[in-house]
Coordinates of C-alpha atoms and ligand atoms in Angstrom, one line a residue:
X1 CA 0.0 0.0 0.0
X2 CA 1.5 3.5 -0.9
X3 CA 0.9 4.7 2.6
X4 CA 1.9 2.4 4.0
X5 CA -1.3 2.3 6.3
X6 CA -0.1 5.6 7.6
X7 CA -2.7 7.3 6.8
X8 CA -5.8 4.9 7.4
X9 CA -9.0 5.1 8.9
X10 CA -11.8 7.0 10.8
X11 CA -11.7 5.4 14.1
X12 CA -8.5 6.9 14.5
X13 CA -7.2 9.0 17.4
X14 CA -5.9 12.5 17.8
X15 CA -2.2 13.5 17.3
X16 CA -0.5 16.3 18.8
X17 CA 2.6 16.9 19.2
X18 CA 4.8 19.6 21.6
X19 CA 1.6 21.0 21.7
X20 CA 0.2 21.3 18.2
X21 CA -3.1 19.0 17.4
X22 CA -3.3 17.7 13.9
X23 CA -5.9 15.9 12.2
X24 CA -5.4 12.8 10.1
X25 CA -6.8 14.6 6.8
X26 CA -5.1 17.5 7.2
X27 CA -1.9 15.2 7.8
X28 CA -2.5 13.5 5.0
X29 CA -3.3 16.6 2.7
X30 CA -0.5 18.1 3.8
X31 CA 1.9 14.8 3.5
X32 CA 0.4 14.8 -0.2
X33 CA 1.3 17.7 -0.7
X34 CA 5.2 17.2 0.4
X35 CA 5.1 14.3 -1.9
X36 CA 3.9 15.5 -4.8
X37 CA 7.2 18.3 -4.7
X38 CA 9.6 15.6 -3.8
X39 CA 9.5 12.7 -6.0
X40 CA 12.6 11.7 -7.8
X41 CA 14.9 13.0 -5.4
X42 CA 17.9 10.7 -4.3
X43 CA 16.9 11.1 -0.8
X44 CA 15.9 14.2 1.0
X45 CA 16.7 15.6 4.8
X46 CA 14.1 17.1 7.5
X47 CA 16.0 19.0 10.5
X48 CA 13.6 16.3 12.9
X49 CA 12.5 19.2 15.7
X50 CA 9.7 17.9 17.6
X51 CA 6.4 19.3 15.8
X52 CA 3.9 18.3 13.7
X53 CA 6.2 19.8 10.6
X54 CA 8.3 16.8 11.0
X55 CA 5.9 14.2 11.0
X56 CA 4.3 15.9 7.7
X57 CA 7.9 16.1 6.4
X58 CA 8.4 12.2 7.1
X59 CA 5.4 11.2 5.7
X60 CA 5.3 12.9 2.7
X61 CA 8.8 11.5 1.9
X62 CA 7.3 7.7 2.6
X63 CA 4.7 8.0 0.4
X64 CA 6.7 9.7 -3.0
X65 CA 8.8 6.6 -1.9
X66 CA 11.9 8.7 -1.4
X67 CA 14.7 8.2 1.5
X68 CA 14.1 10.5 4.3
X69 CA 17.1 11.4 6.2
X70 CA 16.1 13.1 10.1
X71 CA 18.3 15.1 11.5
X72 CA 19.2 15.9 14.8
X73 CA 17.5 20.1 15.1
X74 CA 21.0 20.7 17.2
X75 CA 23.8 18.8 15.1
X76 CA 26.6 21.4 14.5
X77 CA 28.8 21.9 11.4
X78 CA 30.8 18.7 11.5
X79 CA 27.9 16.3 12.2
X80 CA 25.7 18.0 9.7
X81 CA 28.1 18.4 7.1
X82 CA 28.8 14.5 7.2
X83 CA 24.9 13.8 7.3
X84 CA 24.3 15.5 4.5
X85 CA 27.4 14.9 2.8
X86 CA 27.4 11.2 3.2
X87 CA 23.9 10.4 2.5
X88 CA 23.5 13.3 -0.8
X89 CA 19.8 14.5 0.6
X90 CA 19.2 16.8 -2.7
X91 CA 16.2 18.8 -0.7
X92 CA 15.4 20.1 2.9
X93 CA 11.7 19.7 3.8
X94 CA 10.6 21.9 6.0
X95 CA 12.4 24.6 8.2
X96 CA 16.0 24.9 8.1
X97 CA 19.1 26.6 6.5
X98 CA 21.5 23.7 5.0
X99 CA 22.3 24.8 2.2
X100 CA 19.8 22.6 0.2
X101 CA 16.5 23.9 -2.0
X102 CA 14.0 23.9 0.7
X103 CA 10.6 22.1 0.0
X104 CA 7.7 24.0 2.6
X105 CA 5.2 21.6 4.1
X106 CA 2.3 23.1 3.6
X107 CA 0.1 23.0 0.3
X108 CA -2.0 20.2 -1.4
X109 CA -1.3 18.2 -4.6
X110 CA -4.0 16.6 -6.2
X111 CA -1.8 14.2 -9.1
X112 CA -1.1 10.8 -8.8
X113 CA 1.5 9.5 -6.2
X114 CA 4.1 6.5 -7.5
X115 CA 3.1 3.3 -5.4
X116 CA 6.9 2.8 -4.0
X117 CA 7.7 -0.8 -3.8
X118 CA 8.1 -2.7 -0.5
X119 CA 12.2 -2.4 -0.5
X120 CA 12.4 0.8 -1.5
X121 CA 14.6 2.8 1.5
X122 CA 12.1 4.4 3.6
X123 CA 14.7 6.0 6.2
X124 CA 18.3 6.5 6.0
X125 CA 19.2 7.1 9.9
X126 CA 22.6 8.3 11.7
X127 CA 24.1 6.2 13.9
X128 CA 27.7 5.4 15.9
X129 CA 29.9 3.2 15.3
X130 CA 33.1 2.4 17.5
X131 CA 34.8 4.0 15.1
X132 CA 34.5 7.0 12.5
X133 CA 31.7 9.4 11.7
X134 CA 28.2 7.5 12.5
X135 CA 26.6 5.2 9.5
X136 CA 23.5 6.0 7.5
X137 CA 21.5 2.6 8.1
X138 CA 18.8 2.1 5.6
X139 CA 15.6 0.9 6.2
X140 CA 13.1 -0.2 4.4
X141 CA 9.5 0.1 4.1
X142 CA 8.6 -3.5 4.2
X143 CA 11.0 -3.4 7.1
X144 CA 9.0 -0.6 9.4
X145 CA 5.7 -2.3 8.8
X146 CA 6.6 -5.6 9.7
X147 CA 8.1 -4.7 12.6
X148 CA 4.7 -2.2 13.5
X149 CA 2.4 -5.1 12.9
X150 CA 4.7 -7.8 15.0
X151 CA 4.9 -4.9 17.8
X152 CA 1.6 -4.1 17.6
X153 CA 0.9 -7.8 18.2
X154 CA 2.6 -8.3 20.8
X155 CA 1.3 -5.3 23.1
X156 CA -1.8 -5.3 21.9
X157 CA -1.4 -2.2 20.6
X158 CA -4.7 -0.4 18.2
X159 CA -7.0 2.2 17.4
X160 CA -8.2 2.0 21.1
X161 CA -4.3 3.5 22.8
X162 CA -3.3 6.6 23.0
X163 CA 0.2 6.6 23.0
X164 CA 2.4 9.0 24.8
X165 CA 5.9 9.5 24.6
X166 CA 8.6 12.5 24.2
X167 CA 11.1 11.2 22.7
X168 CA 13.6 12.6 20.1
X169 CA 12.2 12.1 16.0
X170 CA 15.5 11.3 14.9
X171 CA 15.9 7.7 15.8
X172 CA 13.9 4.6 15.7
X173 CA 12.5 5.1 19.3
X174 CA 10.9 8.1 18.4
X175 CA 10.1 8.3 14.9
X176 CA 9.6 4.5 13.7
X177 CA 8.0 3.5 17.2
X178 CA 6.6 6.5 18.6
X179 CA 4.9 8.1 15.3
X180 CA 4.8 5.8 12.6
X181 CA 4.0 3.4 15.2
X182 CA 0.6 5.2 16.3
X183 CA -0.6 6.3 12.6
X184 CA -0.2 2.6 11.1
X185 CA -2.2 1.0 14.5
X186 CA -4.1 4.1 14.3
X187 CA -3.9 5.0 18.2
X188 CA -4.1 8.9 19.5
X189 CA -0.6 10.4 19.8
X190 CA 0.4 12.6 22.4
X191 CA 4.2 13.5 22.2
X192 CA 5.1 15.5 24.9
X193 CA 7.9 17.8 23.0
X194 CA 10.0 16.6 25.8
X195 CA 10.4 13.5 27.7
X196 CA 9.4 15.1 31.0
X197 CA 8.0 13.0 34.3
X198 CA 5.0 16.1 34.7
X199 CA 4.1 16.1 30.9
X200 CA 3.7 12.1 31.3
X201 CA 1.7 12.4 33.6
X202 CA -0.5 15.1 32.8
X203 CA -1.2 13.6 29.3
X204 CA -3.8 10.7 30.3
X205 CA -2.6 8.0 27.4
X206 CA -2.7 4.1 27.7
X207 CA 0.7 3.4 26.1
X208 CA 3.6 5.3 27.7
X209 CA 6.9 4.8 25.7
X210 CA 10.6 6.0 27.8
X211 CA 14.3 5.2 27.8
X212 CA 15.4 4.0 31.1
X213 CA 16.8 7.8 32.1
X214 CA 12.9 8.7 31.7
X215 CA 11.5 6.0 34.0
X216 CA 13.7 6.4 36.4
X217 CA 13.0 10.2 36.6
X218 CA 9.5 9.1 36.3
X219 CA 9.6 7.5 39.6
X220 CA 12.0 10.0 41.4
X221 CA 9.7 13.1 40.6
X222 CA 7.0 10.9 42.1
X223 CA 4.8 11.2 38.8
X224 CA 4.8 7.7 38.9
X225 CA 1.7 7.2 40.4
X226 CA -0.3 9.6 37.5
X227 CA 0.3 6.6 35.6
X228 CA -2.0 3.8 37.3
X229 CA -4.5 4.7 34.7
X230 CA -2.4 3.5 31.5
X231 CA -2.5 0.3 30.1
X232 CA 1.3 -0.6 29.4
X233 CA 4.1 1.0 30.3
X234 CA 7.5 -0.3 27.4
X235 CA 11.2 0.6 28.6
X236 CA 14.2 0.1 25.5
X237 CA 17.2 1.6 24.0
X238 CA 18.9 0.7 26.8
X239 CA 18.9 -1.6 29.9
X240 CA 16.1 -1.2 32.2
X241 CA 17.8 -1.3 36.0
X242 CA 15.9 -4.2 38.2
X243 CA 15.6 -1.6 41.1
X244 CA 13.8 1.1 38.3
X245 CA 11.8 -1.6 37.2
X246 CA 10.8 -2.2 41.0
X247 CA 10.6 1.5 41.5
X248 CA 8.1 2.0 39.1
X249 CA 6.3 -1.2 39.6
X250 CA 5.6 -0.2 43.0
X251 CA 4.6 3.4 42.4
X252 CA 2.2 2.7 39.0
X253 CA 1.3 -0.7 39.5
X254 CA 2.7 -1.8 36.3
X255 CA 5.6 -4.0 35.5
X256 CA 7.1 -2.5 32.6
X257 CA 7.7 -4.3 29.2
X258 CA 10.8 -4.3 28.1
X259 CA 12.1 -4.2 24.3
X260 CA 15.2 -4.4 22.7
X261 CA 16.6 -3.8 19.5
X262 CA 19.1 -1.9 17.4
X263 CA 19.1 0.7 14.4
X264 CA 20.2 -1.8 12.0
X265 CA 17.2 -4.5 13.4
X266 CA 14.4 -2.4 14.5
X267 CA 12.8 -3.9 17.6
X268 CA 13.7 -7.6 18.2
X269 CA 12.9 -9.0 21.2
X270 CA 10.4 -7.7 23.8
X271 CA 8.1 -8.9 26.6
X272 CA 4.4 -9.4 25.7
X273 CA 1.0 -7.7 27.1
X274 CA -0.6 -10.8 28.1
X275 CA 2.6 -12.6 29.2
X276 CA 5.0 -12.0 32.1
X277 CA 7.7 -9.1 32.9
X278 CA 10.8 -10.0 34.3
X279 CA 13.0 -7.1 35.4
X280 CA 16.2 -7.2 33.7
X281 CA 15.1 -9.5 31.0
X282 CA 14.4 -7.9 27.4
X283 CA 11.7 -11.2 26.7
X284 CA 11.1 -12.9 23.9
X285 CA 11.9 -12.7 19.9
X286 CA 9.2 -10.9 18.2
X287 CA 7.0 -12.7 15.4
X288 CA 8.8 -13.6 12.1
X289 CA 12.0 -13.0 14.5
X290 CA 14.6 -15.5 14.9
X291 CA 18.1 -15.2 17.6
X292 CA 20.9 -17.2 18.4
X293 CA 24.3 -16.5 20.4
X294 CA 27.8 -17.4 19.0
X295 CA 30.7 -17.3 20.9
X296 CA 34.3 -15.7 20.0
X297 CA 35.0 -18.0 17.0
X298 CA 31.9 -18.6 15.8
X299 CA 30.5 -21.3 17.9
X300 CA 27.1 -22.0 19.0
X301 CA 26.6 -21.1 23.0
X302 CA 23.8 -23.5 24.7
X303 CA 20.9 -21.0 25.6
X304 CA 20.7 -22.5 29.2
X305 CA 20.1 -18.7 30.6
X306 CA 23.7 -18.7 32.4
X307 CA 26.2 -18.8 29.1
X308 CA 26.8 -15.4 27.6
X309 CA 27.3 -14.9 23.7
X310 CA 27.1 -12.5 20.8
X311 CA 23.4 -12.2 20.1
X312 CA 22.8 -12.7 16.6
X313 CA 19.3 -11.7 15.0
X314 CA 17.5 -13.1 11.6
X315 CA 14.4 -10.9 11.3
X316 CA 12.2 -9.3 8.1
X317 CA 13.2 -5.9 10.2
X318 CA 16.3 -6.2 9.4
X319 CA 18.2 -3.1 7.2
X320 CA 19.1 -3.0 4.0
X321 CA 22.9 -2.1 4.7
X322 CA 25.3 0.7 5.9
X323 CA 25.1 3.4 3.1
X324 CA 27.7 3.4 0.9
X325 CA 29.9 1.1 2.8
X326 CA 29.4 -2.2 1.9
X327 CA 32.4 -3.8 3.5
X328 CA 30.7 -2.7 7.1
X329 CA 27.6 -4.3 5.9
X330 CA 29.3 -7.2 5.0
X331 CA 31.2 -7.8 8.6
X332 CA 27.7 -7.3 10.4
X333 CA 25.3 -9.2 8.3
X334 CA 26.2 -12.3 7.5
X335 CA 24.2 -15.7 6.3
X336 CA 21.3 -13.3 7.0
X337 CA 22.6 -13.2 10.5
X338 CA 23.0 -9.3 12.2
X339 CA 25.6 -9.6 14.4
X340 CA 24.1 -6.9 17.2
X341 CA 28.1 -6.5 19.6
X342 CA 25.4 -7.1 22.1
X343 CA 26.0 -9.6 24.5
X344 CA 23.3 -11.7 25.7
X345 CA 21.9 -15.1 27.6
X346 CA 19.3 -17.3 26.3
X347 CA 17.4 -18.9 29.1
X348 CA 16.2 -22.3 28.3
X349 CA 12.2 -20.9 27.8
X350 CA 13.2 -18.7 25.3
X351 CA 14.0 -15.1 27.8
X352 CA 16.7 -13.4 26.3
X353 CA 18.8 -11.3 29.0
X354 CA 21.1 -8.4 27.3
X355 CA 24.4 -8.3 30.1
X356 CA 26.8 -6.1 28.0
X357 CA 28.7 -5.3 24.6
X358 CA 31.7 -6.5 22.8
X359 CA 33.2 -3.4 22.5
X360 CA 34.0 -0.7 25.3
X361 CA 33.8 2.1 23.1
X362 CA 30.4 1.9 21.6
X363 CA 28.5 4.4 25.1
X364 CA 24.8 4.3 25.9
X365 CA 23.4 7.4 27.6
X366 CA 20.5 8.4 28.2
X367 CA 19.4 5.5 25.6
X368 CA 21.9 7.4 22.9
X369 CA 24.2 5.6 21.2
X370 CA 27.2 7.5 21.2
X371 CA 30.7 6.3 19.7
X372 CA 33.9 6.8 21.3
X373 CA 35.5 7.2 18.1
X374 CA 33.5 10.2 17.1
X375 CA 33.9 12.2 19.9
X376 CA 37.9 11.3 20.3
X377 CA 38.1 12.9 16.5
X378 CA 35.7 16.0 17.6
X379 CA 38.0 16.7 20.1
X380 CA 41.2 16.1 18.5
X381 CA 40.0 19.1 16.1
X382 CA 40.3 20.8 18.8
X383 CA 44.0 23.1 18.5
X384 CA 45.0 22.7 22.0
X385 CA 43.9 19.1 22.1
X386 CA 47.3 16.4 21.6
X387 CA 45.8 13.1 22.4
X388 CA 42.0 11.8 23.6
X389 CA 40.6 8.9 24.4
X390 CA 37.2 8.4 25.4
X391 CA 35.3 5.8 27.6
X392 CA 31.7 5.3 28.8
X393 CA 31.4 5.2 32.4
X394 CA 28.4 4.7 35.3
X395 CA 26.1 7.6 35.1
X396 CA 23.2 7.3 38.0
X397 CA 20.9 9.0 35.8
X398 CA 22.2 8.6 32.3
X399 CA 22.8 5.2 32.5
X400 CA 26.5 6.1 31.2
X401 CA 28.2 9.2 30.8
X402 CA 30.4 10.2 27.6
X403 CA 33.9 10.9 30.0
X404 CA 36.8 11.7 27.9
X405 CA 40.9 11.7 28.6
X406 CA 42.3 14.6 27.1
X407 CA 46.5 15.2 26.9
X408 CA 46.2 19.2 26.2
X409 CA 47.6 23.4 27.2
X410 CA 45.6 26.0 27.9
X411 CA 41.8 25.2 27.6
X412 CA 39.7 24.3 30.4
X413 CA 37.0 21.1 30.4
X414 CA 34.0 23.7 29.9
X415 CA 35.5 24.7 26.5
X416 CA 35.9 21.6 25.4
X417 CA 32.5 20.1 26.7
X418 CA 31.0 23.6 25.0
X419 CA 33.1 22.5 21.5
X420 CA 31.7 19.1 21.0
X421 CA 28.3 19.9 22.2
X422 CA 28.6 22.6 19.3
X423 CA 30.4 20.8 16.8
X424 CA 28.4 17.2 16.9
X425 CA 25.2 17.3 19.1
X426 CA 24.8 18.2 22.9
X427 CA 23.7 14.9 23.9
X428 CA 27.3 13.5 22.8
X429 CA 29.3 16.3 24.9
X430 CA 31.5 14.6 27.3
X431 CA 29.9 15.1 30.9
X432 CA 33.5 15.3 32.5
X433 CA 36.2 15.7 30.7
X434 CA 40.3 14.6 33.0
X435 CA 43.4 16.5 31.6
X436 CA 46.1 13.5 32.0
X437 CA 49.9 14.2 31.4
X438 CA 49.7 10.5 29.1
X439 CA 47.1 8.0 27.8
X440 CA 48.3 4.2 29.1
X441 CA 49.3 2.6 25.8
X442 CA 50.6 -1.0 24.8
X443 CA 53.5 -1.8 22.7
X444 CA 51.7 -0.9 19.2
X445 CA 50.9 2.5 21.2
X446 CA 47.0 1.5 20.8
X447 CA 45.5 3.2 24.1
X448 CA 44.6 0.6 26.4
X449 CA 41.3 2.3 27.8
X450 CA 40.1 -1.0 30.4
X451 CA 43.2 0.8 32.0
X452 CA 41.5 4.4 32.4
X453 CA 39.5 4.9 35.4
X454 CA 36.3 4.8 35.0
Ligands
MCA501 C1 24.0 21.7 29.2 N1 23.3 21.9 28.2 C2 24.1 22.2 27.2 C3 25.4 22.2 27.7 N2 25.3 21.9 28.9 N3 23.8 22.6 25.9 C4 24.9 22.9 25.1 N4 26.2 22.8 25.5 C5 26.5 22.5 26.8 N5 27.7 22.5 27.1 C6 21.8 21.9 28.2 C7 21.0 22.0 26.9 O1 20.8 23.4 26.7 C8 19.7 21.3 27.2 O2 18.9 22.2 27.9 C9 20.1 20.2 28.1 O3 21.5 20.6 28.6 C10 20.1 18.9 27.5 O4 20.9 18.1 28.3 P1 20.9 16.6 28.3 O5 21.6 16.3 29.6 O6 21.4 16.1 27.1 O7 19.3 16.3 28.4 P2 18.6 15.4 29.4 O8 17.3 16.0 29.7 O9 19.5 15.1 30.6 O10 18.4 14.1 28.5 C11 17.9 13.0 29.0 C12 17.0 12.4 28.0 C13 17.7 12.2 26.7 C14 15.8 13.3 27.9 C15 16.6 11.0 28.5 O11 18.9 11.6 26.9 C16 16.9 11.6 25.6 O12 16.0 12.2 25.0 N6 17.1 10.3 25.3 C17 16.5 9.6 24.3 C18 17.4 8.9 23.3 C19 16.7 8.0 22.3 O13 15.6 8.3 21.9 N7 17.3 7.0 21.9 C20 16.7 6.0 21.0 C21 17.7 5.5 20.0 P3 17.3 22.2 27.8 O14 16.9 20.9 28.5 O15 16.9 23.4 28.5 O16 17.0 22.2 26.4 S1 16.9 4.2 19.0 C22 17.3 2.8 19.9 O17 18.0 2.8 20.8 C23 16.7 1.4 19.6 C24 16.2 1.2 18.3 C25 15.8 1.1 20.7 O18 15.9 0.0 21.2 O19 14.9 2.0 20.9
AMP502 P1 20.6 2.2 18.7 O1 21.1 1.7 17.4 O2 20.8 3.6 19.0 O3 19.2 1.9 18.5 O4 21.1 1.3 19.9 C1 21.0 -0.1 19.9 C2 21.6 -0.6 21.2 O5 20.8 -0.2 22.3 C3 21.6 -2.1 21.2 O6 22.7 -2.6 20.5 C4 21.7 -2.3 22.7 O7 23.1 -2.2 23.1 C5 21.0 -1.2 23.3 N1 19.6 -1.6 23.8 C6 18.4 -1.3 23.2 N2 17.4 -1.8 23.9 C7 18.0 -2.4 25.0 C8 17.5 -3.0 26.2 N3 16.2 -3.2 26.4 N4 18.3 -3.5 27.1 C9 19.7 -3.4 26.9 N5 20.2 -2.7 25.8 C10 19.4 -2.2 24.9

């Protein structure tokens, strides 16, 4: 379908978003409209604010079946020149100043739309690696909906929810889940322009989406209890404490579902509405979803719940490759097997457990995904910065925090906490930033970073 079932029927609830109510026929005028200006282009960028702009802008794109690249409303000059350069968006829809022709989203169009096939690329999205500038994954339409329809399935999730959540539109959580999510199950949206404990609970949904940092704030801003009322409560991008889980538990009455998933997978494995929550447990594959663990050469590991592997995922969700880099694509999809870095046990009823990642310098904060690589290079642009390295360490709030070793004269940690949060995006500024007179290296002179302090 050319909408992808985006746009669907009557029943269907109320979006609003940051504030701003739009109905589903003006949405889909205006998305029309977008289309019918776009088509043909290679792929085409939308600076992904949190406003009803962006979901027109996204839309529109999915249904003249061209790319849409989101991104982040606060990158700075080096991230945005490599999103734009890397993944050649030819138009900017919507507000902006990149340097692109700029497509408005307002306006009708009243021609015929292409009907874009299943695998055409629906969403070309940024993300970190361990090392170098972040990736453009590419997803694919047929990807998204199978993974709405196997989600939606396993929450119970339709026409009936209203969803609330208020998370960022430039990554999976947020867009795929959190908007694309509600208009192809047709629930209500309420997206709360920021992830805030008082706007959760003010907003009265039956779906509540969060990272971990949200929850947890949830519970220690005691808005917890607002939330007795909603029907399921899902936790993912990150690890879910067991004493948030029991937190919020106690204070709402609900034990959270988990999820878990990647960039490159979509959603994967989560717990079920009608089935049990374990705290610290992710649950169980998704329909059409198939996992294994594999341990350093290759070999199978028993799933006995207690062995921990590489957790390796064969799924319809999975993407269509690393933009331009088929070599990377290569090393992490193989056999039809992604190879997620995660870590993971397999218990012997089918409860997959997520216990850590094969590399120290991909960080997780705040449910970001946040390479070290990238923000050693940002700072090492820096003129008074000689050497960095950085490492993710324990953050109470954040999960981890970005904390960076720096070898440099005559700048202080502000400036250079102030220089990435310019140059990339804030939510990758390092939160503490130690000036050491030497980085512990090994013979070869790689830094050994399980040697830092963390
Ligand atoms: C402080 N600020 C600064 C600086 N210092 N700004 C610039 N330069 C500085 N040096 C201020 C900003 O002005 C801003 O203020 C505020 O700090 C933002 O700070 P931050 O600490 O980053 O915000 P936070 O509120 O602490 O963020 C926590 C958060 C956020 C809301 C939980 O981390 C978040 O939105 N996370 C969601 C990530 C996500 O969606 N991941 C999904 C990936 P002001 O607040 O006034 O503007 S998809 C995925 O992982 C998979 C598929 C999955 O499984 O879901
Ligand atoms: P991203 O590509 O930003 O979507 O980040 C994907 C990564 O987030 C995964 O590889 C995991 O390391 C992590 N992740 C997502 N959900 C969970 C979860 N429920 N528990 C633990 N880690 C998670």
């Amino acid at each position: 379908m050319g909408d992808m079932g985006l746009l669907g029927g009557e029943r269907d609830g109320v979006l609003s978003v940051a504030g701003e109510v739009v109905g589903r026929a003006e949405l889909a005028a205006r998305a029309r409209g977008v289309a019918g200006r776009i088509g043909g282009a290679k792929s085409v960028a939308v600076r992904a604010t949190a406003s009803v702009d962006t979901v027109v802008a996204v839309v529109g794109g999915l249904l003249a079946g061209v790319p849409v690249v989101p991104v982040p409303p606060d990158s700075g000059p080096a991230e945005l020149a490599h999103i734009l350069g890397d993944s050649g968006a030819e138009l900017l829809v919507g507000a902006g100043d990149y340097g692109l022709p700029t497509v408005p989203v307002t306006g009708d169009f009243s021609g015929g739309l292409p009907e874009p096939s299943d695998d055409a690329t629906a969403l070309i999205l940024y993300t970190s690696g361990t090392t170098g500038a972040p990736k453009g994954v590419m997803v694919s339409r047929a990807a998204v909906a199978a993974d709405l329809d196997a989600l939606a399935e396993a929450w119970a999730w339709t026409a009936d929810d209203v969803l609330v959540h208020g998370l960022p539109l430039f990554h999976v959580h947020g867009l795929v889940l959190g908007v694309l999510g509600a208009l192809r199950t047709g629930s209500g949206l309420v997206h709360t322009g920021r992830p805030t404990p008082e706007a959760y609970a003010a907003a009265g949904g039956s779906l509540y989406f969060g990272v971990p940092t949200v929850w947890s704030r949830v519970v220690e801003s005691g808005a917890a209890e607002a939330l007795r009322g909603a029907r399921l409560l899902v936790s993912g991008s990150a690890g879910l404490p067991a004493p948030v889980f029991d937190a919020l538990a106690a204070a709402s009455g609900h034990r959270a579902v988990e999820r878990y998933g990647m960039t490159e997978t979509l959603i994967t494995v989560s717990a079920r509405h009608d089935g049990e929550r374990r705290a610290g447990q992710v649950g169980l594959p998704l329909r059409g979803v198939q996992t294994r663990l594999v341990g350093e050469h290759g070999e199978a590991v028993p799933h006995d719940g207690a062995t921990p592997g590489e957790l390796l995922v064969r799924t319809p969700t999975v993407f269509q490759g690393y933009l331009g880099r088929p070599e990377a694509t290569a090393e992490a999809l193989r056999d039809g097997w992604f190879h997620t870095g995660d870590i993971a046990t397999i218990a012997p009823d089918g409860w997959h457990r997520i216990v850590g990642r094969a590399s120290t310098d991909l960080i997780k904060s705040g449910g970001y995904r946040i390479g070290a690589g990238e923000i050693e290079a940002a700072l090492l642009a820096h003129p008074a910065v000689r050497e960095a390295a950085v490492i993710g360490t324990p953050h109470a709030d954040l999960g981890e925090q970005v904390t960076a070793f720096v070898i440099a004269d005559g700048v202080t940690a502000a400036d250079l906490i102030d220089f990435v949060a310019r140059d990339l995006s804030i939510h990758k500024r390092p939160r503490t930033v130690h000036f050491v007179d030497s980085l512990p290296r090994n013979a070869l002179g790689k830094v050994q970073k399980k040697l830092l302090p963390s």
